[in-house]
mmCIF file of C-alpha atoms and ligand atoms in Angstrom:
data_model
loop_
_atom_site.group_PDB
_atom_site.id
_atom_site.type_symbol
_atom_site.label_atom_id
_atom_site.label_comp_id
_atom_site.label_asym_id
_atom_site.label_seq_id
_atom_site.Cartn_x
_atom_site.Cartn_y
_atom_site.Cartn_z
ATOM 1 C CA MET A 1 -39.889 -112.129 204.832
ATOM 2 C CA ASP A 2 -36.209 -111.367 202.313
ATOM 3 C CA VAL A 3 -36.271 -113.855 198.896
ATOM 4 C CA PHE A 4 -32.928 -116.195 199.310
ATOM 5 C CA GLU A 5 -31.225 -118.642 197.312
ATOM 6 C CA PRO A 6 -30.834 -122.235 197.839
ATOM 7 C CA SER A 7 -28.719 -122.494 200.678
ATOM 8 C CA GLY A 8 -26.409 -124.780 203.365
ATOM 9 C CA VAL A 9 -27.036 -125.481 206.671
ATOM 10 C CA ARG A 10 -25.355 -123.871 209.601
ATOM 11 C CA ILE A 11 -26.158 -125.735 213.159
ATOM 12 C CA ALA A 12 -25.579 -121.984 215.211
ATOM 13 C CA GLY A 13 -26.143 -123.495 218.533
ATOM 14 C CA CYS A 14 -27.210 -126.457 221.199
ATOM 15 C CA GLY A 15 -29.290 -125.910 224.047
ATOM 16 C CA SER A 16 -31.291 -128.446 226.593
ATOM 17 C CA CYS A 17 -32.949 -128.426 229.530
ATOM 18 C CA VAL A 18 -33.354 -131.622 232.118
ATOM 19 C CA PRO A 19 -34.738 -131.412 235.945
ATOM 20 C CA GLU A 20 -33.616 -131.369 238.695
ATOM 21 C CA LYS A 21 -36.001 -134.271 240.447
ATOM 22 C CA ARG A 22 -34.155 -137.643 239.958
ATOM 23 C CA LEU A 23 -36.531 -140.545 240.163
ATOM 24 C CA THR A 24 -33.552 -143.787 241.561
ATOM 25 C CA ASN A 25 -34.096 -147.452 240.050
ATOM 26 C CA ASP A 26 -34.275 -147.677 244.292
ATOM 27 C CA ASP A 27 -37.509 -145.652 244.094
ATOM 28 C CA LEU A 28 -38.896 -147.504 241.778
ATOM 29 C CA ALA A 29 -38.248 -150.778 243.534
ATOM 30 C CA GLY A 30 -39.869 -149.296 246.445
ATOM 31 C CA MET A 31 -43.299 -148.324 244.054
ATOM 32 C CA MET A 32 -43.823 -151.979 242.471
ATOM 33 C CA ASP A 33 -42.428 -155.265 242.085
ATOM 34 C CA THR A 34 -38.768 -154.679 240.257
ATOM 35 C CA SER A 35 -35.787 -154.427 241.547
ATOM 36 C CA ASP A 36 -32.493 -152.251 241.048
ATOM 37 C CA GLU A 37 -30.824 -154.983 239.584
ATOM 38 C CA TRP A 38 -33.474 -155.749 237.532
ATOM 39 C CA ILE A 39 -32.792 -152.276 235.156
ATOM 40 C CA ARG A 40 -30.001 -152.256 235.040
ATOM 41 C CA GLN A 41 -29.697 -155.044 232.334
ATOM 42 C CA ARG A 42 -32.298 -155.180 230.548
ATOM 43 C CA THR A 43 -31.790 -151.451 229.683
ATOM 44 C CA GLY A 44 -28.568 -150.439 231.380
ATOM 45 C CA ILE A 45 -30.665 -147.716 233.319
ATOM 46 C CA SER A 46 -29.823 -146.337 236.757
ATOM 47 C CA GLU A 47 -32.393 -144.214 237.096
ATOM 48 C CA ARG A 48 -33.906 -140.327 235.280
ATOM 49 C CA ARG A 49 -34.914 -136.991 235.341
ATOM 50 C CA ILE A 50 -38.518 -135.896 236.191
ATOM 51 C CA LEU A 51 -40.971 -133.130 236.862
ATOM 52 C CA ASP A 52 -41.204 -131.687 240.315
ATOM 53 C CA LEU A 53 -44.985 -131.077 239.404
ATOM 54 C CA ASP A 54 -45.451 -129.555 243.056
ATOM 55 C CA LYS A 55 -42.616 -127.045 241.743
ATOM 56 C CA GLY A 56 -44.333 -126.155 238.855
ATOM 57 C CA GLU A 57 -42.030 -127.530 236.558
ATOM 58 C CA SER A 58 -44.284 -129.009 233.151
ATOM 59 C CA GLN A 59 -43.326 -129.934 229.908
ATOM 60 C CA PHE A 60 -44.009 -126.818 228.552
ATOM 61 C CA LEU A 61 -41.484 -125.129 230.366
ATOM 62 C CA LEU A 62 -38.290 -127.829 229.715
ATOM 63 C CA ALA A 63 -39.459 -127.420 225.707
ATOM 64 C CA THR A 64 -38.772 -123.320 226.145
ATOM 65 C CA GLU A 65 -35.836 -123.506 228.281
ATOM 66 C CA SER A 66 -34.017 -125.909 225.455
ATOM 67 C CA LEU A 67 -34.562 -123.073 222.722
ATOM 68 C CA ARG A 68 -33.381 -120.347 225.275
ATOM 69 C CA ASN A 69 -30.354 -121.944 226.262
ATOM 70 C CA ALA A 70 -29.400 -122.977 222.343
ATOM 71 C CA LEU A 71 -30.619 -119.084 221.099
ATOM 72 C CA ALA A 72 -27.822 -117.841 224.074
ATOM 73 C CA ASP A 73 -25.573 -120.770 223.029
ATOM 74 C CA ALA A 74 -25.948 -119.281 219.246
ATOM 75 C CA ASP A 75 -25.938 -115.873 220.601
ATOM 76 C CA MET A 76 -29.329 -115.397 219.301
ATOM 77 C CA GLN A 77 -32.851 -113.773 219.255
ATOM 78 C CA ALA A 78 -35.752 -115.567 219.495
ATOM 79 C CA SER A 79 -37.197 -112.462 217.465
ATOM 80 C CA ASP A 80 -34.088 -113.592 214.234
ATOM 81 C CA LEU A 81 -35.884 -117.084 214.360
ATOM 82 C CA ASP A 82 -38.316 -117.695 210.875
ATOM 83 C CA LEU A 83 -39.835 -120.448 212.404
ATOM 84 C CA ILE A 84 -39.798 -121.885 215.512
ATOM 85 C CA ILE A 85 -40.667 -126.666 215.043
ATOM 86 C CA HIS A 86 -41.430 -128.828 218.372
ATOM 87 C CA ALA A 87 -41.707 -132.115 218.867
ATOM 88 C CA SER A 88 -43.301 -133.305 220.976
ATOM 89 C CA VAL A 89 -46.171 -136.806 222.370
ATOM 90 C CA THR A 90 -46.646 -135.617 225.686
ATOM 91 C CA SER A 91 -47.958 -131.532 224.963
ATOM 92 C CA LYS A 92 -50.337 -130.678 227.144
ATOM 93 C CA MET A 93 -52.468 -129.347 225.256
ATOM 94 C CA THR A 94 -53.016 -129.515 221.272
ATOM 95 C CA CYS A 95 -54.064 -126.643 220.860
ATOM 96 C CA PRO A 96 -52.915 -123.981 220.274
ATOM 97 C CA SER A 97 -49.772 -125.568 219.633
ATOM 98 C CA THR A 98 -47.076 -125.395 222.422
ATOM 99 C CA ALA A 99 -44.362 -124.079 219.687
ATOM 100 C CA CYS A 100 -46.815 -121.080 219.091
ATOM 101 C CA ARG A 101 -46.453 -120.836 223.059
ATOM 102 C CA ILE A 102 -43.114 -120.896 222.975
ATOM 103 C CA ALA A 103 -43.254 -119.149 220.725
ATOM 104 C CA ALA A 104 -44.985 -115.374 222.263
ATOM 105 C CA GLU A 105 -43.236 -117.082 225.878
ATOM 106 C CA LEU A 106 -39.267 -116.494 224.691
ATOM 107 C CA GLY A 107 -40.323 -113.084 221.894
ATOM 108 C CA ALA A 108 -40.469 -114.477 218.263
ATOM 109 C CA GLU A 109 -43.405 -113.751 216.372
ATOM 110 C CA PRO A 110 -44.141 -113.086 213.824
ATOM 111 C CA ALA A 111 -41.631 -116.583 213.544
ATOM 112 C CA GLY A 112 -44.168 -119.624 212.073
ATOM 113 C CA ALA A 113 -44.587 -121.800 214.961
ATOM 114 C CA PHE A 114 -45.668 -125.763 214.879
ATOM 115 C CA ASP A 115 -46.415 -129.281 216.704
ATOM 116 C CA LEU A 116 -45.170 -132.392 214.831
ATOM 117 C CA LEU A 117 -45.598 -136.028 216.093
ATOM 118 C CA ALA A 118 -43.171 -138.811 215.324
ATOM 119 C CA ALA A 119 -42.760 -140.029 219.314
ATOM 120 C CA CYS A 120 -38.655 -140.605 219.862
ATOM 121 C CA SER A 121 -38.674 -140.016 216.458
ATOM 122 C CA GLY A 122 -39.520 -135.680 216.934
ATOM 123 C CA PHE A 123 -36.197 -134.139 217.429
ATOM 124 C CA VAL A 124 -34.615 -136.432 214.235
ATOM 125 C CA TYR A 125 -37.996 -135.486 211.837
ATOM 126 C CA ALA A 126 -37.799 -131.919 213.389
ATOM 127 C CA LEU A 127 -34.268 -131.181 212.774
ATOM 128 C CA ASN A 128 -34.949 -132.507 208.834
ATOM 129 C CA VAL A 129 -37.645 -130.426 208.256
ATOM 130 C CA GLY A 130 -36.146 -127.269 209.922
ATOM 131 C CA GLU A 131 -33.162 -128.368 208.015
ATOM 132 C CA ALA A 132 -34.832 -128.861 204.464
ATOM 133 C CA MET A 133 -36.208 -124.521 204.791
ATOM 134 C CA ILE A 134 -34.248 -123.940 205.075
ATOM 135 C CA ARG A 135 -31.484 -125.613 202.350
ATOM 136 C CA SER A 136 -35.263 -124.508 199.972
ATOM 137 C CA GLY A 137 -34.322 -121.023 201.124
ATOM 138 C CA ARG A 138 -37.194 -120.228 202.171
ATOM 139 C CA TYR A 139 -36.186 -119.059 205.976
ATOM 140 C CA ARG A 140 -33.108 -118.161 207.351
ATOM 141 C CA SER A 141 -33.826 -119.314 210.679
ATOM 142 C CA VAL A 142 -35.078 -122.601 212.436
ATOM 143 C CA GLY A 143 -35.312 -123.111 215.642
ATOM 144 C CA VAL A 144 -35.807 -126.968 216.780
ATOM 145 C CA ILE A 145 -37.026 -128.746 219.884
ATOM 146 C CA GLY A 146 -37.329 -132.312 221.066
ATOM 147 C CA CYS A 147 -39.466 -132.616 224.588
ATOM 148 C CA ASP A 148 -41.120 -134.601 226.252
ATOM 149 C CA ALA A 149 -42.260 -135.141 230.137
ATOM 150 C CA MET A 150 -42.363 -138.257 229.300
ATOM 151 C CA SER A 151 -43.099 -139.279 233.600
ATOM 152 C CA THR A 152 -47.007 -138.134 233.065
ATOM 153 C CA ALA A 153 -47.369 -141.016 230.234
ATOM 154 C CA VAL A 154 -46.773 -143.456 232.487
ATOM 155 C CA ASP A 155 -48.617 -145.245 234.525
ATOM 156 C CA TYR A 156 -46.565 -146.045 237.790
ATOM 157 C CA SER A 157 -48.336 -149.523 238.662
ATOM 158 C CA ASP A 158 -46.406 -150.772 234.875
ATOM 159 C CA ARG A 159 -43.619 -151.453 235.984
ATOM 160 C CA SER A 160 -42.513 -153.731 231.993
ATOM 161 C CA VAL A 161 -43.097 -149.346 230.844
ATOM 162 C CA ALA A 162 -42.385 -147.016 233.712
ATOM 163 C CA ILE A 163 -39.105 -148.352 234.335
ATOM 164 C CA LEU A 164 -38.080 -147.304 231.139
ATOM 165 C CA PHE A 165 -39.089 -143.212 230.318
ATOM 166 C CA GLY A 166 -37.333 -139.687 231.928
ATOM 167 C CA ASP A 167 -38.132 -136.008 230.892
ATOM 168 C CA VAL A 168 -35.431 -134.121 228.496
ATOM 169 C CA ALA A 169 -35.733 -131.807 226.453
ATOM 170 C CA GLY A 170 -33.212 -130.749 223.892
ATOM 171 C CA ALA A 171 -33.124 -127.600 221.653
ATOM 172 C CA ALA A 172 -31.415 -126.842 218.316
ATOM 173 C CA VAL A 173 -30.876 -123.459 216.921
ATOM 174 C CA LEU A 174 -30.199 -124.686 212.385
ATOM 175 C CA VAL A 175 -29.570 -121.134 210.529
ATOM 176 C CA ARG A 176 -28.846 -120.805 206.844
ATOM 177 C CA ASP A 177 -24.920 -120.871 205.472
ATOM 178 C CA GLU A 178 -23.415 -119.239 202.759
ATOM 179 C CA ASP A 179 -21.527 -123.203 201.762
ATOM 180 C CA PRO A 180 -24.162 -125.492 200.356
ATOM 181 C CA HIS A 181 -22.213 -128.488 200.714
ATOM 182 C CA ARG A 182 -22.644 -128.033 204.610
ATOM 183 C CA GLY A 183 -25.843 -129.054 206.772
ATOM 184 C CA CYS A 184 -27.345 -132.493 206.239
ATOM 185 C CA LEU A 185 -25.613 -134.891 203.190
ATOM 186 C CA TYR A 186 -28.660 -137.308 203.435
ATOM 187 C CA GLN A 187 -32.030 -137.355 205.425
ATOM 188 C CA THR A 188 -34.633 -139.916 205.446
ATOM 189 C CA LEU A 189 -38.439 -140.631 207.416
ATOM 190 C CA ASN A 190 -40.257 -142.787 207.831
ATOM 191 C CA ALA A 191 -43.182 -144.996 209.546
ATOM 192 C CA ASP A 192 -45.271 -148.776 209.028
ATOM 193 C CA GLY A 193 -48.190 -146.909 210.702
ATOM 194 C CA ARG A 194 -49.505 -150.923 210.756
ATOM 195 C CA MET A 195 -47.415 -151.078 214.020
ATOM 196 C CA TRP A 196 -49.026 -149.339 215.591
ATOM 197 C CA PRO A 197 -50.162 -150.999 218.287
ATOM 198 C CA SER A 198 -46.992 -151.629 219.246
ATOM 199 C CA LEU A 199 -46.447 -148.236 220.965
ATOM 200 C CA TYR A 200 -49.200 -145.609 222.143
ATOM 201 C CA ILE A 201 -51.286 -144.108 224.238
ATOM 202 C CA PRO A 202 -54.873 -144.487 224.391
ATOM 203 C CA ASP A 203 -57.527 -141.625 225.596
ATOM 204 C CA ASP A 204 -60.302 -144.085 226.422
ATOM 205 C CA GLU A 205 -61.116 -147.809 225.036
ATOM 206 C CA SER A 206 -62.203 -146.786 221.411
ATOM 207 C CA ASP A 207 -58.406 -146.139 221.425
ATOM 208 C CA LEU A 208 -57.348 -150.163 222.532
ATOM 209 C CA PRO A 209 -56.762 -151.942 218.853
ATOM 210 C CA VAL A 210 -59.397 -154.454 217.504
ATOM 211 C CA GLY A 211 -59.237 -157.717 220.153
ATOM 212 C CA VAL A 212 -56.372 -156.392 221.816
ATOM 213 C CA GLU A 213 -57.765 -156.516 226.235
ATOM 214 C CA ASP A 214 -56.532 -153.220 228.093
ATOM 215 C CA SER A 215 -53.787 -153.680 230.671
ATOM 216 C CA GLY A 216 -55.406 -152.002 232.628
ATOM 217 C CA SER A 217 -53.545 -148.805 233.015
ATOM 218 C CA ARG A 218 -54.467 -145.127 233.268
ATOM 219 C CA MET A 219 -56.402 -144.379 229.954
ATOM 220 C CA GLY A 220 -53.950 -141.636 228.457
ATOM 221 C CA THR A 221 -50.545 -142.511 229.249
ATOM 222 C CA LEU A 222 -48.220 -146.217 227.263
ATOM 223 C CA ARG A 223 -48.801 -149.364 226.074
ATOM 224 C CA MET A 224 -46.065 -151.090 224.948
ATOM 225 C CA ASP A 225 -45.138 -154.523 223.287
ATOM 226 C CA GLY A 226 -41.697 -153.694 224.261
ATOM 227 C CA ARG A 227 -40.399 -157.355 223.544
ATOM 228 C CA GLU A 228 -41.865 -156.397 220.028
ATOM 229 C CA VAL A 229 -40.620 -152.654 219.919
ATOM 230 C CA TYR A 230 -37.369 -154.478 220.588
ATOM 231 C CA LYS A 231 -37.244 -156.805 217.708
ATOM 232 C CA PHE A 232 -38.267 -153.957 215.434
ATOM 233 C CA ALA A 233 -35.647 -150.980 217.360
ATOM 234 C CA VAL A 234 -32.057 -153.907 216.709
ATOM 235 C CA GLY A 235 -32.667 -154.400 213.587
ATOM 236 C CA LYS A 236 -33.561 -150.984 212.160
ATOM 237 C CA PHE A 237 -30.790 -149.034 214.077
ATOM 238 C CA ARG A 238 -28.320 -151.276 212.154
ATOM 239 C CA ASP A 239 -30.387 -150.473 208.915
ATOM 240 C CA VAL A 240 -30.585 -147.133 209.340
ATOM 241 C CA ILE A 241 -27.325 -146.356 209.485
ATOM 242 C CA GLN A 242 -25.828 -149.118 207.466
ATOM 243 C CA ASP A 243 -28.265 -146.759 205.378
ATOM 244 C CA ALA A 244 -26.944 -143.384 205.823
ATOM 245 C CA LEU A 245 -23.331 -144.955 205.015
ATOM 246 C CA ASN A 246 -23.908 -146.255 201.768
ATOM 247 C CA ALA A 247 -26.126 -143.205 200.742
ATOM 248 C CA THR A 248 -23.117 -140.578 201.472
ATOM 249 C CA GLY A 249 -20.503 -143.057 201.103
ATOM 250 C CA LEU A 250 -18.824 -142.436 205.156
ATOM 251 C CA THR A 251 -17.143 -144.828 206.138
ATOM 252 C CA VAL A 252 -17.799 -145.721 210.282
ATOM 253 C CA ASP A 253 -14.012 -144.317 210.371
ATOM 254 C CA ASP A 254 -15.729 -140.485 208.635
ATOM 255 C CA VAL A 255 -18.324 -139.979 210.803
ATOM 256 C CA ALA A 256 -17.379 -138.119 214.430
ATOM 257 C CA GLN A 257 -20.055 -139.344 216.776
ATOM 258 C CA PHE A 258 -23.285 -141.946 215.607
ATOM 259 C CA VAL A 259 -25.888 -140.014 217.987
ATOM 260 C CA CYS A 260 -28.837 -142.420 219.362
ATOM 261 C CA HIS A 261 -32.080 -142.330 221.008
ATOM 262 C CA GLN A 262 -31.689 -143.447 223.906
ATOM 263 C CA SER A 263 -34.067 -146.525 224.082
ATOM 264 C CA ASN A 264 -31.925 -149.479 225.719
ATOM 265 C CA VAL A 265 -28.841 -150.123 226.633
ATOM 266 C CA ARG A 266 -29.111 -153.238 224.676
ATOM 267 C CA ILE A 267 -30.848 -151.953 221.359
ATOM 268 C CA ILE A 268 -27.375 -149.221 221.520
ATOM 269 C CA ALA A 269 -25.142 -152.262 221.447
ATOM 270 C CA SER A 270 -26.702 -153.955 219.162
ATOM 271 C CA ALA A 271 -26.239 -151.721 216.963
ATOM 272 C CA MET A 272 -22.355 -151.073 217.619
ATOM 273 C CA ASP A 273 -21.478 -154.389 217.098
ATOM 274 C CA LYS A 274 -22.901 -155.486 214.350
ATOM 275 C CA LEU A 275 -21.696 -152.487 212.298
ATOM 276 C CA GLY A 276 -18.439 -152.728 214.104
ATOM 277 C CA LEU A 277 -18.595 -148.916 215.680
ATOM 278 C CA PRO A 278 -16.405 -147.165 218.377
ATOM 279 C CA LYS A 279 -17.585 -147.002 222.003
ATOM 280 C CA GLU A 280 -15.927 -142.928 221.497
ATOM 281 C CA LYS A 281 -18.183 -143.127 218.734
ATOM 282 C CA VAL A 282 -21.361 -144.146 220.032
ATOM 283 C CA TYR A 283 -22.280 -141.424 223.115
ATOM 284 C CA ILE A 284 -24.535 -143.165 225.206
ATOM 285 C CA ASN A 285 -25.920 -141.603 228.820
ATOM 286 C CA ILE A 286 -29.163 -143.539 229.245
ATOM 287 C CA ASP A 287 -27.851 -143.879 232.858
ATOM 288 C CA LYS A 288 -28.630 -141.026 233.329
ATOM 289 C CA TYR A 289 -31.771 -139.886 231.980
ATOM 290 C CA GLY A 290 -33.610 -143.062 230.993
ATOM 291 C CA ASN A 291 -36.238 -143.156 227.230
ATOM 292 C CA SER A 292 -36.860 -139.313 227.251
ATOM 293 C CA SER A 293 -39.003 -140.280 224.636
ATOM 294 C CA ALA A 294 -38.533 -137.231 222.000
ATOM 295 C CA GLY A 295 -36.088 -135.397 223.819
ATOM 296 C CA SER A 296 -33.606 -137.762 223.774
ATOM 297 C CA VAL A 297 -31.460 -137.301 220.711
ATOM 298 C CA GLY A 298 -31.364 -133.301 220.802
ATOM 299 C CA LEU A 299 -29.842 -133.650 225.358
ATOM 300 C CA CYS A 300 -27.069 -135.271 223.321
ATOM 301 C CA LEU A 301 -26.415 -133.818 220.512
ATOM 302 C CA ASP A 302 -26.194 -130.861 223.175
ATOM 303 C CA GLN A 303 -24.115 -132.730 225.592
ATOM 304 C CA LEU A 304 -21.640 -133.354 222.768
ATOM 305 C CA TRP A 305 -22.015 -129.483 221.568
ATOM 306 C CA LYS A 306 -20.847 -128.937 224.910
ATOM 307 C CA ALA A 307 -18.107 -130.538 225.660
ATOM 308 C CA GLY A 308 -16.489 -129.542 222.050
ATOM 309 C CA LYS A 309 -16.724 -133.701 220.685
ATOM 310 C CA ILE A 310 -18.567 -132.047 217.551
ATOM 311 C CA LYS A 311 -16.816 -129.427 214.838
ATOM 312 C CA GLN A 312 -16.547 -127.386 212.043
ATOM 313 C CA GLY A 313 -16.051 -129.706 208.979
ATOM 314 C CA ASP A 314 -17.197 -133.410 211.189
ATOM 315 C CA ALA A 315 -19.595 -134.971 209.962
ATOM 316 C CA ILE A 316 -21.882 -136.770 212.252
ATOM 317 C CA VAL A 317 -25.527 -139.302 211.957
ATOM 318 C CA LEU A 318 -28.146 -138.737 214.004
ATOM 319 C CA VAL A 319 -30.495 -141.890 214.090
ATOM 320 C CA ALA A 320 -34.370 -142.803 215.556
ATOM 321 C CA PHE A 321 -36.666 -144.815 215.864
ATOM 322 C CA GLY A 322 -40.106 -145.103 217.997
ATOM 323 C CA GLY A 323 -44.046 -144.238 218.064
ATOM 324 C CA GLY A 324 -45.847 -144.617 215.134
ATOM 325 C CA LEU A 325 -44.087 -146.494 214.089
ATOM 326 C CA THR A 326 -41.739 -143.992 213.006
ATOM 327 C CA TRP A 327 -38.118 -144.091 212.569
ATOM 328 C CA ALA A 328 -36.126 -141.315 211.138
ATOM 329 C CA SER A 329 -31.959 -140.476 210.216
ATOM 330 C CA SER A 330 -30.007 -137.432 209.841
ATOM 331 C CA VAL A 331 -26.473 -136.699 208.507
ATOM 332 C CA TRP A 332 -24.447 -133.394 208.486
ATOM 333 C CA ARG A 333 -20.648 -131.922 207.662
ATOM 334 C CA VAL A 334 -21.255 -130.048 210.586
HETATM 335 N N1 LIG B 401 -39.042 -155.159 236.948
HETATM 336 C C1 LIG B 401 -38.436 -156.659 236.610
HETATM 337 N N2 LIG B 401 -39.515 -157.931 236.233
HETATM 338 C C2 LIG B 401 -39.533 -157.628 234.675
HETATM 339 C C3 LIG B 401 -39.421 -156.138 234.853
HETATM 340 C C4 LIG B 401 -39.378 -154.978 235.337
HETATM 341 N N3 LIG B 401 -39.383 -153.831 235.308
HETATM 342 N N4 LIG B 401 -40.346 -155.260 232.999
HETATM 343 C C5 LIG B 401 -40.959 -157.297 233.505
HETATM 344 N N5 LIG B 401 -40.214 -157.936 234.243
HETATM 345 C C6 LIG B 401 -40.525 -159.458 233.800
HETATM 346 C C7 LIG B 401 -41.906 -160.088 233.019
HETATM 347 O O1 LIG B 401 -43.072 -159.579 233.766
HETATM 348 C C8 LIG B 401 -40.286 -161.299 232.485
HETATM 349 O O2 LIG B 401 -41.280 -162.061 233.528
HETATM 350 P P1 LIG B 401 -41.429 -163.568 232.741
HETATM 351 O O3 LIG B 401 -40.392 -163.998 232.864
HETATM 352 O O4 LIG B 401 -40.973 -164.521 234.359
HETATM 353 O O5 LIG B 401 -42.649 -163.168 232.311
HETATM 354 C C9 LIG B 401 -39.304 -161.542 232.919
HETATM 355 O O6 LIG B 401 -39.010 -159.470 233.125
HETATM 356 C C10 LIG B 401 -38.739 -160.713 230.943
HETATM 357 O O7 LIG B 401 -40.123 -159.980 230.597
HETATM 358 P P2 LIG B 401 -38.996 -159.131 229.243
HETATM 359 O O8 LIG B 401 -39.542 -158.466 228.472
HETATM 360 O O9 LIG B 401 -39.088 -160.278 228.253
HETATM 361 O O10 LIG B 401 -38.224 -158.597 229.148
HETATM 362 P P3 LIG B 401 -36.944 -157.769 228.005
HETATM 363 O O11 LIG B 401 -35.308 -158.153 228.150
HETATM 364 O O12 LIG B 401 -37.881 -157.863 227.659
HETATM 365 O O13 LIG B 401 -37.346 -156.033 228.801
HETATM 366 C C11 LIG B 401 -37.860 -154.214 228.714
HETATM 367 C C12 LIG B 401 -38.274 -155.094 229.016
HETATM 368 C C13 LIG B 401 -36.541 -153.789 228.554
HETATM 369 C C14 LIG B 401 -38.976 -153.508 228.058
HETATM 370 C C15 LIG B 401 -37.319 -154.834 226.860
HETATM 371 O O14 LIG B 401 -38.421 -154.479 225.636
HETATM 372 C C16 LIG B 401 -37.242 -152.990 225.953
HETATM 373 O O15 LIG B 401 -36.315 -152.385 225.880
HETATM 374 N N6 LIG B 401 -37.678 -152.783 224.881
HETATM 375 C C17 LIG B 401 -37.776 -151.696 223.973
HETATM 376 C C18 LIG B 401 -38.928 -150.687 224.257
HETATM 377 C C19 LIG B 401 -37.812 -149.607 223.461
HETATM 378 O O16 LIG B 401 -36.961 -149.066 222.817
HETATM 379 N N7 LIG B 401 -39.170 -148.805 223.555
HETATM 380 C C20 LIG B 401 -38.472 -146.927 222.872
HETATM 381 C C21 LIG B 401 -39.899 -146.322 222.277
HETATM 382 S S1 LIG B 401 -40.956 -145.606 223.227
HETATM 383 C C22 LIG B 401 -41.082 -144.442 222.465
HETATM 384 O O17 LIG B 401 -41.095 -144.514 221.086
HETATM 385 C C23 LIG B 401 -42.318 -143.391 223.168
#
């Protein structure tokens, strides 16, 4: 690889992939004790997309297609990439990393490839790491992917969890840019591991937090203290956005779009209310896709990008929080 000077970073293209199969609130009401009204009121979700396993769909397929789409949008080949970072908590295998298999499927070798695990914060974590790698001058082009197939990680007999989640992949291709003022103006990666028992996927009983009785859900599926996560998320969303504005000196008026993890419409609405964020600057698609964990921010970014809502020179703020507990922000001059 050539030696480069530190540089700016540009989003060269975005992509996403969503399964065709829809799981509506009424479908769920036929499977468990819940209702369309309860789910809409408490979460803002009407339907979510889930893999059709009978058709051979998989988390790997979603992730791969999202990067393929982002490369096409960037008018680049996989062989142009120096690195692929894939964020997920629902990869089927841990060895090899899904990133290595994506690289092989698309023909990116010998690009570096690794998986990153930060639950719903995964896409923003991957974006920040990829951006910093290019800015350092070590890499020219990085493909970042956030993808979760949460339908494979929830127990559909647990109504307190299953109603929230869907399957989605979002990707972006980052490349070096001559203008050092372009790219990430500010970023944070944070975690408070003491709060892990609020949100986790146990493999077996030995993974349960001390003193916690098993909920009875299938092992390998998500356990969540919804109220605890809700409280955490409401405060964190507000604080993280405020911190991003303070650190960059940007005002709400200066920002073209706030690209937020789609966890629950009430969590996003609370941050909008407290910070005075106007509706047209906060993209919401949770009604159609549910909470898709690491896939959510990448999908929002791609949909905004393709709709022409993010233009060259715009400032955008991306924020997410999730299992870990983790949270992250990324302020960009696009
Ligand atoms: N349908 C009907 N009733 C339900 C359902 C359901 N699906 N789920 C719970 N209830 C009932 C409860 O049993 C409870 O009944 P009770 O009052 O008789 O005890 C009542 O509804 C209220 O339950 P709460 O848990 O207090 O409901 P809440 O308003 O908090 O909503 C929710 C639950 C939607 C899960 C909310 O807490 C939430 O969104 N939390 C945040 C979750 C989140 O964002 N997770 C993201 C991270 S995921 C990641 O990182 C992978």
